[in-house]
Coordinates of C-alpha atoms (C1' of nucleotides) in Angstrom, one line a residue:
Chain A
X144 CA 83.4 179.7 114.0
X145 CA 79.7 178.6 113.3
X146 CA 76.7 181.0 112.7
X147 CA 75.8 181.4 116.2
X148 CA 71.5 181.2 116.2
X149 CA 70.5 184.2 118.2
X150 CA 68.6 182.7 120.8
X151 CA 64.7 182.6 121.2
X152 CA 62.0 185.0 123.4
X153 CA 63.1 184.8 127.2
X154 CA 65.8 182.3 126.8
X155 CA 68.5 185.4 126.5
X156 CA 70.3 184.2 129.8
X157 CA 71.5 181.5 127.9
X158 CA 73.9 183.6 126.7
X159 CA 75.2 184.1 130.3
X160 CA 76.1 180.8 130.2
X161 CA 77.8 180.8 126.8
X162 CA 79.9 183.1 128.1
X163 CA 81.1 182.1 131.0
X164 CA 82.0 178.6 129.2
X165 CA 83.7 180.6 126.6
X166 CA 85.7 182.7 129.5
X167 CA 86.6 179.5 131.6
X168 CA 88.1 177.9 128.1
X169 CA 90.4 181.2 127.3
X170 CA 91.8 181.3 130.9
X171 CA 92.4 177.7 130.8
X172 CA 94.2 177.8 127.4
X173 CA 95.6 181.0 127.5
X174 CA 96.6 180.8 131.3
X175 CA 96.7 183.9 132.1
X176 CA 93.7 186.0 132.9
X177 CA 95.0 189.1 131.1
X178 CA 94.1 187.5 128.2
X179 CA 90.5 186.8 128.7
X180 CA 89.1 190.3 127.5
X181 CA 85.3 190.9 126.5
X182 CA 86.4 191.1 123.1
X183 CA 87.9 187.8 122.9
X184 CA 85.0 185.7 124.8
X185 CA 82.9 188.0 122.6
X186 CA 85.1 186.2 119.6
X187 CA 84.5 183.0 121.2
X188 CA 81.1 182.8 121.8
X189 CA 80.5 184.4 118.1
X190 CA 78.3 187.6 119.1
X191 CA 79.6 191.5 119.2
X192 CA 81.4 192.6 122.4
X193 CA 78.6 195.1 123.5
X194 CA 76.0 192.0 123.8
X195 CA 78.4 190.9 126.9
X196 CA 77.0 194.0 128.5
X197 CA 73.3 192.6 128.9
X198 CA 74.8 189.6 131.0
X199 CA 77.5 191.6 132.7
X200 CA 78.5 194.6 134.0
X201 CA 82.3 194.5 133.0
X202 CA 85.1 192.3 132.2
X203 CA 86.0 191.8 136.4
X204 CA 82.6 190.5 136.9
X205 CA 83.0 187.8 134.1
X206 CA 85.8 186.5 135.6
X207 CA 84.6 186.6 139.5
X208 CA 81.8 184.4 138.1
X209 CA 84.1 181.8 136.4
X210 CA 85.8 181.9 140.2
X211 CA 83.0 181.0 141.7
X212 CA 82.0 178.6 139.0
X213 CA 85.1 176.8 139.6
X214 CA 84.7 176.7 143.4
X215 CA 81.5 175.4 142.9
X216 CA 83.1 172.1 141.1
X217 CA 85.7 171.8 143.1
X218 CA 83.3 171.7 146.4
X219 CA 80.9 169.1 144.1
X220 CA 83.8 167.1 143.1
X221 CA 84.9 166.9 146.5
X222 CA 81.3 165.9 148.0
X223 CA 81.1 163.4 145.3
X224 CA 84.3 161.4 146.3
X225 CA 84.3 161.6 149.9
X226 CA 81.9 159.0 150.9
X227 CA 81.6 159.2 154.7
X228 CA 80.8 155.3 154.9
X229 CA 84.5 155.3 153.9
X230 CA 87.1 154.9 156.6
X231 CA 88.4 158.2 158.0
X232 CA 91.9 157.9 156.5
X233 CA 90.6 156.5 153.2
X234 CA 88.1 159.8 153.4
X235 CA 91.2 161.8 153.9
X236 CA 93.3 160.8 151.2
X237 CA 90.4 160.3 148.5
X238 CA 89.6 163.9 149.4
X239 CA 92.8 165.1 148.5
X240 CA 94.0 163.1 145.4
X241 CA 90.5 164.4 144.2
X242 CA 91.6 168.1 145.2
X243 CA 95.2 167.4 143.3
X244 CA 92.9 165.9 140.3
X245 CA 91.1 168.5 140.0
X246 CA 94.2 171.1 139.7
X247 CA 95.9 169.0 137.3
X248 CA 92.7 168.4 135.0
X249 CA 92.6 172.1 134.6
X250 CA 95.6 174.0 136.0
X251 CA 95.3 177.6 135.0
X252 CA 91.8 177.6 136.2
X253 CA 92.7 176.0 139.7
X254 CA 95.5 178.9 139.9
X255 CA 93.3 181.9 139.8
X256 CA 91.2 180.4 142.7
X257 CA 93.2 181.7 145.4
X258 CA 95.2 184.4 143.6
X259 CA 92.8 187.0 143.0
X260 CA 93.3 190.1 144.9
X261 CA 91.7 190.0 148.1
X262 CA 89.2 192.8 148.5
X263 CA 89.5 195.2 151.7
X264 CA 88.2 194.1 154.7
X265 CA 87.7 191.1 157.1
X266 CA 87.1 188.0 156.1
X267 CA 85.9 189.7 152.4
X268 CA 88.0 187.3 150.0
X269 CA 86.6 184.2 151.7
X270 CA 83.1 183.7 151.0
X271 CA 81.5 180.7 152.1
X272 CA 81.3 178.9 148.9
X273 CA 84.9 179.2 148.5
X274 CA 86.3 177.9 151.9
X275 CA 84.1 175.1 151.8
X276 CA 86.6 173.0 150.3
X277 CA 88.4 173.3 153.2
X278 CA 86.0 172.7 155.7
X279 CA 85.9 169.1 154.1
X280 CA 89.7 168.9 154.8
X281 CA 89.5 169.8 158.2
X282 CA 87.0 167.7 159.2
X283 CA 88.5 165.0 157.5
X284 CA 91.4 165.5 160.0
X285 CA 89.3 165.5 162.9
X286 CA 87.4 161.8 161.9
X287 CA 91.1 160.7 161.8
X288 CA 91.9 161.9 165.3
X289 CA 88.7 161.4 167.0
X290 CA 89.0 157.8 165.4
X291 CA 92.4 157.1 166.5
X292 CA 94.0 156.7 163.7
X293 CA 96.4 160.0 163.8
X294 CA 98.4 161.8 166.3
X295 CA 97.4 165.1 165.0
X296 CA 96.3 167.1 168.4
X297 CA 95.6 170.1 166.1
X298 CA 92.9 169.5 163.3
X299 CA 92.7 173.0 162.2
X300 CA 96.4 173.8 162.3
X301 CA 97.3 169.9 160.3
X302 CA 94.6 170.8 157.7
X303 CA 96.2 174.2 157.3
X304 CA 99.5 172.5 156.6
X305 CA 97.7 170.0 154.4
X306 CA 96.1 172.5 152.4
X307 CA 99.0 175.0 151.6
X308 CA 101.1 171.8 150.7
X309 CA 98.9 170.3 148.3
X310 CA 98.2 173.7 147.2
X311 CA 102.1 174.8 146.6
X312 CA 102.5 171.0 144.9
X313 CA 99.6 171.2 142.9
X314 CA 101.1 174.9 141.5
X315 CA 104.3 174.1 141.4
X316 CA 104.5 170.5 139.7
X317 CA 102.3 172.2 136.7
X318 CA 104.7 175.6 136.2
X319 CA 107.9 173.5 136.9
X320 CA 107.0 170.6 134.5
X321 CA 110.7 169.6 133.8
X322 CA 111.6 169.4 137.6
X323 CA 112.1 165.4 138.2
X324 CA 108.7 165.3 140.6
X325 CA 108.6 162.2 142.5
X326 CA 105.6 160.0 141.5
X327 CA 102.5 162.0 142.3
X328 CA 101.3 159.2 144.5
X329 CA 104.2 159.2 146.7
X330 CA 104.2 163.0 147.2
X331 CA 100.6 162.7 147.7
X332 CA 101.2 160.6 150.7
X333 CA 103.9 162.0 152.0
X334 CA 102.3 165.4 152.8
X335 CA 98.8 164.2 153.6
X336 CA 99.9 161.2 156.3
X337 CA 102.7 162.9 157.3
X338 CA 101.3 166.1 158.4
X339 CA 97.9 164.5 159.3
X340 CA 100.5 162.5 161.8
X341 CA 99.1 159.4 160.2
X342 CA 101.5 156.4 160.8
X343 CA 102.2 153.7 157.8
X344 CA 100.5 151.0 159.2
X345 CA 97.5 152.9 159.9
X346 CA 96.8 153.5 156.5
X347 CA 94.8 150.6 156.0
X348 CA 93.9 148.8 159.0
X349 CA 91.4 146.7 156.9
X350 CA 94.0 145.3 154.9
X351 CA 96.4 144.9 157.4
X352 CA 94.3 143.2 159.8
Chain B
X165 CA 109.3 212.4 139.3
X166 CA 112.5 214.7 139.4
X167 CA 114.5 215.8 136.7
X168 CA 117.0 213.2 135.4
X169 CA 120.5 213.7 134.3
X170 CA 121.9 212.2 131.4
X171 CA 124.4 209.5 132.2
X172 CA 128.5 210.2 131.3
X173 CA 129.7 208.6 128.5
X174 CA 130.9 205.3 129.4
X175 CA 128.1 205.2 131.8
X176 CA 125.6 204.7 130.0
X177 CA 125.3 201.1 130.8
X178 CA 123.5 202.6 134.3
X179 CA 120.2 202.9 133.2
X180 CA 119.9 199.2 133.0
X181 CA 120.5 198.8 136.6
X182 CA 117.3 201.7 136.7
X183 CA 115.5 200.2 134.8
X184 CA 115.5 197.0 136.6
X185 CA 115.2 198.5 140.0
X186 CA 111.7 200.5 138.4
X187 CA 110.6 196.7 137.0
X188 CA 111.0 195.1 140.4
X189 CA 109.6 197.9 142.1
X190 CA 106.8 197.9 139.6
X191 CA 106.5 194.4 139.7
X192 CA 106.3 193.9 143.5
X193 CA 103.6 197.1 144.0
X194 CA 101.1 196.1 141.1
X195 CA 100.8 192.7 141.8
X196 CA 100.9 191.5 138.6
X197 CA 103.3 191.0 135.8
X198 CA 100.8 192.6 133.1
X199 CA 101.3 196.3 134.6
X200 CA 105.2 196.1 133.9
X201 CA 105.0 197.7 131.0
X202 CA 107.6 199.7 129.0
X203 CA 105.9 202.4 129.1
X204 CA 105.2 202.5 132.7
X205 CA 108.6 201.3 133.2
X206 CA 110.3 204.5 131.5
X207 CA 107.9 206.9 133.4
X208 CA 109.1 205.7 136.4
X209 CA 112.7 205.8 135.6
X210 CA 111.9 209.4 133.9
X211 CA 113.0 208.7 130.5
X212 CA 111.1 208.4 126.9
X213 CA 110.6 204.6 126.2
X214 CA 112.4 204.0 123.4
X215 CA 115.6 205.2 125.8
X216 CA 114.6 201.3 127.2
X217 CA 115.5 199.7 123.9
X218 CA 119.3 200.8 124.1
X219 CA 119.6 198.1 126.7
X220 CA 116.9 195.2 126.6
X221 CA 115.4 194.2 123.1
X222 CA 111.8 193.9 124.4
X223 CA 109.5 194.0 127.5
X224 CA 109.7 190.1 128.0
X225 CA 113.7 190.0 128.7
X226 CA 113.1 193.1 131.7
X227 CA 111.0 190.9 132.7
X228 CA 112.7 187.7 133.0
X229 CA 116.2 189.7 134.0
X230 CA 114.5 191.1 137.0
X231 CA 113.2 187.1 137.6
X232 CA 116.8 186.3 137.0
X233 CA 117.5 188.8 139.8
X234 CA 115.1 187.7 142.7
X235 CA 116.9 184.0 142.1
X236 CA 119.8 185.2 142.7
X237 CA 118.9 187.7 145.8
X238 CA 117.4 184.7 147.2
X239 CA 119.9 182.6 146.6
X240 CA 122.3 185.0 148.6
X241 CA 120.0 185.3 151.2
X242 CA 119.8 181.9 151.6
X243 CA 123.5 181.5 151.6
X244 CA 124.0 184.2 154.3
X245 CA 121.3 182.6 156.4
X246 CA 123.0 179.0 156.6
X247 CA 125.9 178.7 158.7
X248 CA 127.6 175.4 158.5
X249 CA 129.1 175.2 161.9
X250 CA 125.7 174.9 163.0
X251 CA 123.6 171.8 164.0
X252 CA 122.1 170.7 160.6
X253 CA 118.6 170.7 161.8
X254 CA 119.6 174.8 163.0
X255 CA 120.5 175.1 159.3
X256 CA 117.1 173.3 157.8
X257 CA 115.0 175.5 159.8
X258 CA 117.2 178.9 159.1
X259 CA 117.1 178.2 156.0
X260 CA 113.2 177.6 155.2
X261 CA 112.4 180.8 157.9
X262 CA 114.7 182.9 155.4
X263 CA 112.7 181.3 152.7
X264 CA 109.5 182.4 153.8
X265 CA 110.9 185.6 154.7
X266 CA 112.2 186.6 151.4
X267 CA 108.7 185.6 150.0
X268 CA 106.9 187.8 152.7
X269 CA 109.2 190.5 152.6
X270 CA 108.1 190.8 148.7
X271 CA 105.5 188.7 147.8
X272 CA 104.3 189.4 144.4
X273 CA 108.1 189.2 143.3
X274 CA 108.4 186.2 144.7
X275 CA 105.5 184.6 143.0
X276 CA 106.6 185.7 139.9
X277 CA 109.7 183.4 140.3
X278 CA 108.2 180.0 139.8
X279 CA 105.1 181.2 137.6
X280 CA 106.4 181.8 134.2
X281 CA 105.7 179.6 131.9
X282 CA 108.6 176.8 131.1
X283 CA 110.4 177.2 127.6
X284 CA 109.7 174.0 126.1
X285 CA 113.2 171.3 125.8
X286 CA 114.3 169.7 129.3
X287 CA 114.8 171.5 132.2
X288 CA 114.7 174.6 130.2
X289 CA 113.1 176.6 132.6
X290 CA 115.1 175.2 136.0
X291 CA 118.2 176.5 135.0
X292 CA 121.1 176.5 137.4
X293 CA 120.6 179.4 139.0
X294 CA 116.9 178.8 139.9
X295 CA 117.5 175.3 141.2
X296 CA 120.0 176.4 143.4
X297 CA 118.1 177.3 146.6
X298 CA 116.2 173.9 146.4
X299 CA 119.7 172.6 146.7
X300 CA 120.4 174.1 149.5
X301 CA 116.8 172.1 150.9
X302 CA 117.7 169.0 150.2
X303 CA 121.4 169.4 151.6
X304 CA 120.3 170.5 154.8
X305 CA 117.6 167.2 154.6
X306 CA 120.6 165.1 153.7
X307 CA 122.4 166.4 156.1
X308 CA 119.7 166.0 158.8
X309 CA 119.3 162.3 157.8
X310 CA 123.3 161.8 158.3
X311 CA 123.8 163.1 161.9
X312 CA 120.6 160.9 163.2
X313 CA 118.3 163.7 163.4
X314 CA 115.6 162.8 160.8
X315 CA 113.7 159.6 160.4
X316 CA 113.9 160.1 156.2
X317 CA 115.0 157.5 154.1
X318 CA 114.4 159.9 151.1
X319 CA 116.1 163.2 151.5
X320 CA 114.7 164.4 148.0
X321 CA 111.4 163.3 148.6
X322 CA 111.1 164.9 151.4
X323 CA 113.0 168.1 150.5
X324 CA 110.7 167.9 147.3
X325 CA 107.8 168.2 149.8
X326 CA 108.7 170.5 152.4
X327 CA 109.3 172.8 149.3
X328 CA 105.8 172.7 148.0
X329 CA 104.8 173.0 151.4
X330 CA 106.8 176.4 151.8
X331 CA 105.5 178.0 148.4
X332 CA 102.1 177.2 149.2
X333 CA 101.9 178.4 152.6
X334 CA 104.1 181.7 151.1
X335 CA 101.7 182.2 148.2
X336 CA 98.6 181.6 150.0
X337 CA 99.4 183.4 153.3
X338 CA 100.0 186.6 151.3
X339 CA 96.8 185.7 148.9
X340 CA 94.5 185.1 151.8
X341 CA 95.3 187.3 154.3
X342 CA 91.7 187.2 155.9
X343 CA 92.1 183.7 156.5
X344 CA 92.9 182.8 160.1
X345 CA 96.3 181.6 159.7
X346 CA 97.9 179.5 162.6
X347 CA 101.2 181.6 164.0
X348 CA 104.2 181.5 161.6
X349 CA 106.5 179.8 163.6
X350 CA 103.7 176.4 164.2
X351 CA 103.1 176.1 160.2
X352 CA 106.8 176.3 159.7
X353 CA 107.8 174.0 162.5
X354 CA 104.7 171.7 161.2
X355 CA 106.0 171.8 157.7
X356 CA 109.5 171.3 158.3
X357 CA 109.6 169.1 161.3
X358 CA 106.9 166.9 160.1
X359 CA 107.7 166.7 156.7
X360 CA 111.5 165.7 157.2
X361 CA 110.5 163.3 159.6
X362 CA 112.5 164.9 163.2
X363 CA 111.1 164.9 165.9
X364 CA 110.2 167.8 168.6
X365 CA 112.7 166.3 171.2
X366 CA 115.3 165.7 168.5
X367 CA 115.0 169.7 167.3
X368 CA 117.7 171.3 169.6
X369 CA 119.7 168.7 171.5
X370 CA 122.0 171.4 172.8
X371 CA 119.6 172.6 175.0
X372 CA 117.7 169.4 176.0
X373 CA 121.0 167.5 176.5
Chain C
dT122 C1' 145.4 225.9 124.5
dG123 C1' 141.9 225.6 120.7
dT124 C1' 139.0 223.3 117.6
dA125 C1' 136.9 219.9 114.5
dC126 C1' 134.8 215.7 114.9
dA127 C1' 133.2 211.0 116.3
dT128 C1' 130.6 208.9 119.8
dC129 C1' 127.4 208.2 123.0
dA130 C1' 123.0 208.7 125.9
dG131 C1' 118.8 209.7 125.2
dT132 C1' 114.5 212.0 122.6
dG133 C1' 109.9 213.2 120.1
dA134 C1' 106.7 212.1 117.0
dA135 C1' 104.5 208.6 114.9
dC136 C1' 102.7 203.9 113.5
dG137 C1' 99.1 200.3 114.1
dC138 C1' 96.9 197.5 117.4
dG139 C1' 93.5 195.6 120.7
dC140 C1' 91.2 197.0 124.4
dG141 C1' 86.7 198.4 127.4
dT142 C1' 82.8 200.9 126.9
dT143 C1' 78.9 204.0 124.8
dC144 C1' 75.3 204.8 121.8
dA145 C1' 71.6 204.7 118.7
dC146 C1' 69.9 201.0 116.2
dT147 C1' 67.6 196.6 114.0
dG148 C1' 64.9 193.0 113.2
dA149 C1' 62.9 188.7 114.8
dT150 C1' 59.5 187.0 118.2
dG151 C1' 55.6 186.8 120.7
dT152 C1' 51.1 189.0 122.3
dA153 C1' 46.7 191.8 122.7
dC154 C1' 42.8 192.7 120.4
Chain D
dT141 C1' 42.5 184.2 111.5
dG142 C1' 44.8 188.8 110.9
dT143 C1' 47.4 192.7 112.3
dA144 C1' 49.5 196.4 115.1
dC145 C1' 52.6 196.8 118.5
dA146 C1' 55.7 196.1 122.5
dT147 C1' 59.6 193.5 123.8
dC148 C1' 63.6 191.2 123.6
dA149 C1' 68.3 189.6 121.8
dG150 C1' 71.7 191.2 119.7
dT151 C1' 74.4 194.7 116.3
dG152 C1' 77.7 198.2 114.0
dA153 C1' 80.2 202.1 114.3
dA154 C1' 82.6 204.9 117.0
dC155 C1' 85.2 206.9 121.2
dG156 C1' 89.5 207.5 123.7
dC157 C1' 93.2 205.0 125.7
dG158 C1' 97.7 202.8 126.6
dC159 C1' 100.4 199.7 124.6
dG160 C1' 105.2 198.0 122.0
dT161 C1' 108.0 199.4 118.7
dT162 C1' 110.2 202.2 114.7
dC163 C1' 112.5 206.0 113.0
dA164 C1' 115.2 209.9 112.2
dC165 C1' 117.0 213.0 115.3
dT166 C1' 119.7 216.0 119.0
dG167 C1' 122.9 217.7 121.9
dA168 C1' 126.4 217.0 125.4
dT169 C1' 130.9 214.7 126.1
dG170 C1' 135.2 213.3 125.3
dT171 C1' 139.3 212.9 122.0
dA172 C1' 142.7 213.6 118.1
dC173 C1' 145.4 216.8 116.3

DNA sequence: TGTACATCAGTGAACGCGCGTTCACTGATGTAC
DNA sequence: TGTACATCAGTGAACGCGCGTTCACTGATGTAC
């Protein structure tokens, strides 16, 4: 660990952002969010635990802000591969593999995105920023139904499907490494066109002429 | 916490079977695997902690013994749930709406079962009795695929799917309980019906005959 | 039936550790005059 | 240009806590004779 140069007049929120680096990199590497404690982002970063307290409140808050970090990439790396010039279906599935991509890039991270403790009361563990990933789903669905290209007659309900199965594949195939996974490209296919009710030959009308 | 009496001699091999019970209750109440601690363990059982080290050498084996357990309560379940006179598309969907029940039923045990980290070597962490209700899935696929039922031409595949499909929807149903989940019985039937390839007319023939 | 003794189930005190958090502080940086 | 001073970024020592684990032990239970 370098000397860390303490940083100049009025650029102390830099720190906030050292910080929450440091504490995305331990839950990443260490996998478990137990481990990320103030004293070991403190170790990390290179100052004394007690300077965490000018940027945060306490260790929970740390971690609620790498959360929402991580939704926020996820949401930007999901605008930035959808491209709505794209054909519905291609939409579909490029939204997904990039939703899978981004899981396996950084699979501890992607874990504690949904596993957090809800807090009490309606609709309080879903915020905005973080169901807007699914939003894109959904609405992917729809462009594929309203375009004729799947049999869905439920949007909302086939991106629900959608969602909880690349969710549980995404998990599973990075605890259960040794399992013999199909190829990812297959599995990928099989849960999005088959529960968006997408047919084969629909896949690529383009193509297929 | 009452008073606790002292096992008989030859009896003393009991306390394992409390300690385990405390773990799972432990385990399943907190939420996380972090607040199963020895210590926490014995005070719920009402003994001093080093009483624990008569029968496990450290925390980490309670742990993965009361994993070992939920396999194998599953696994029964699963086994009770499945009757093999019945149609094999009766048994596919028994068994998965046993699956999910066992997962709603305790939730935070459940999750524990596929989120511990793999020992490194093959298939170290898939051992036999761990794989052996994902047998059951694809048996009931194959079997499915045999009496005309399914459309599949890849009974793993698919079973490898609708899997991923069930342990998200488990995990994230109990995660996100704000969200505004479809009814149990669609996401199952979407998951399972669409996923291994039968269709709606072909689900009970007995009664459409 | 009585008694000495081995065994077994479980204890109490202590260890060193890393943790979150608090407190009073330091010393470099910029600013007012 | 020089200097006193306020501010800001960050520190060091200390707290009380719960943890896993160790060690030497206790006292009830059963058994051999």
């Amino acid at each position: 660990m370098t000397e860390r140069a303490r940083n100049r007049r009025g650029e102390g929120t830099r720190l906030r952002a050292e910080i929450l680096r440091a504490a995305a990199a331990l839950l990443e590497q260490s996998g478990s969010e137990e481990s990320v404690t103030l004293r070991a982002v403190a170790r990390s970063v290179g100052i004394a635990p007690p300077s965490i307290y000018a940027h945060f409140p306490d260790r929970e808050t740390i971690i609620d802000a790498v959360i929402d970090e991580a939704f926020g990439e996820l949401t930007a790396e999901l605008g930035r591969v959808i491209d709505p010039a794209d054909d519905p279906v291609g939409q579909l599935l490029a939204g997904c593999a990039a939703y899978l991509e981004f899981a396996k890039r950084q699979p501890n991270r992607y874990r504690v995105l949904f596993q957090r403790q809800e807090l009490s009361g309606p609709g309080a563990g879903f915020t905005p920023v973080r169901e807007s990933s699914f939003r894109y789903l959904a609405n992917a669905v729809q462009l594929c139904i309203d375009s004729g290209r799947s049999a869905s007659t439920d949007a909302f309900g086939d991106a629900c499907a959608i969602w909880v199965a690349l969710h549980g594949y995404a998990t599973l195939s990075s605890d259960l490494c040794s399992f013999p996974w199909p190829p990812e490209q297959a599995m990928r296919d099989r849960i999005v066109l088959g529960l968006a009710k997408i047919s084969a030959e629909k896949v690529n009308p383009d193509k297929q002429g």
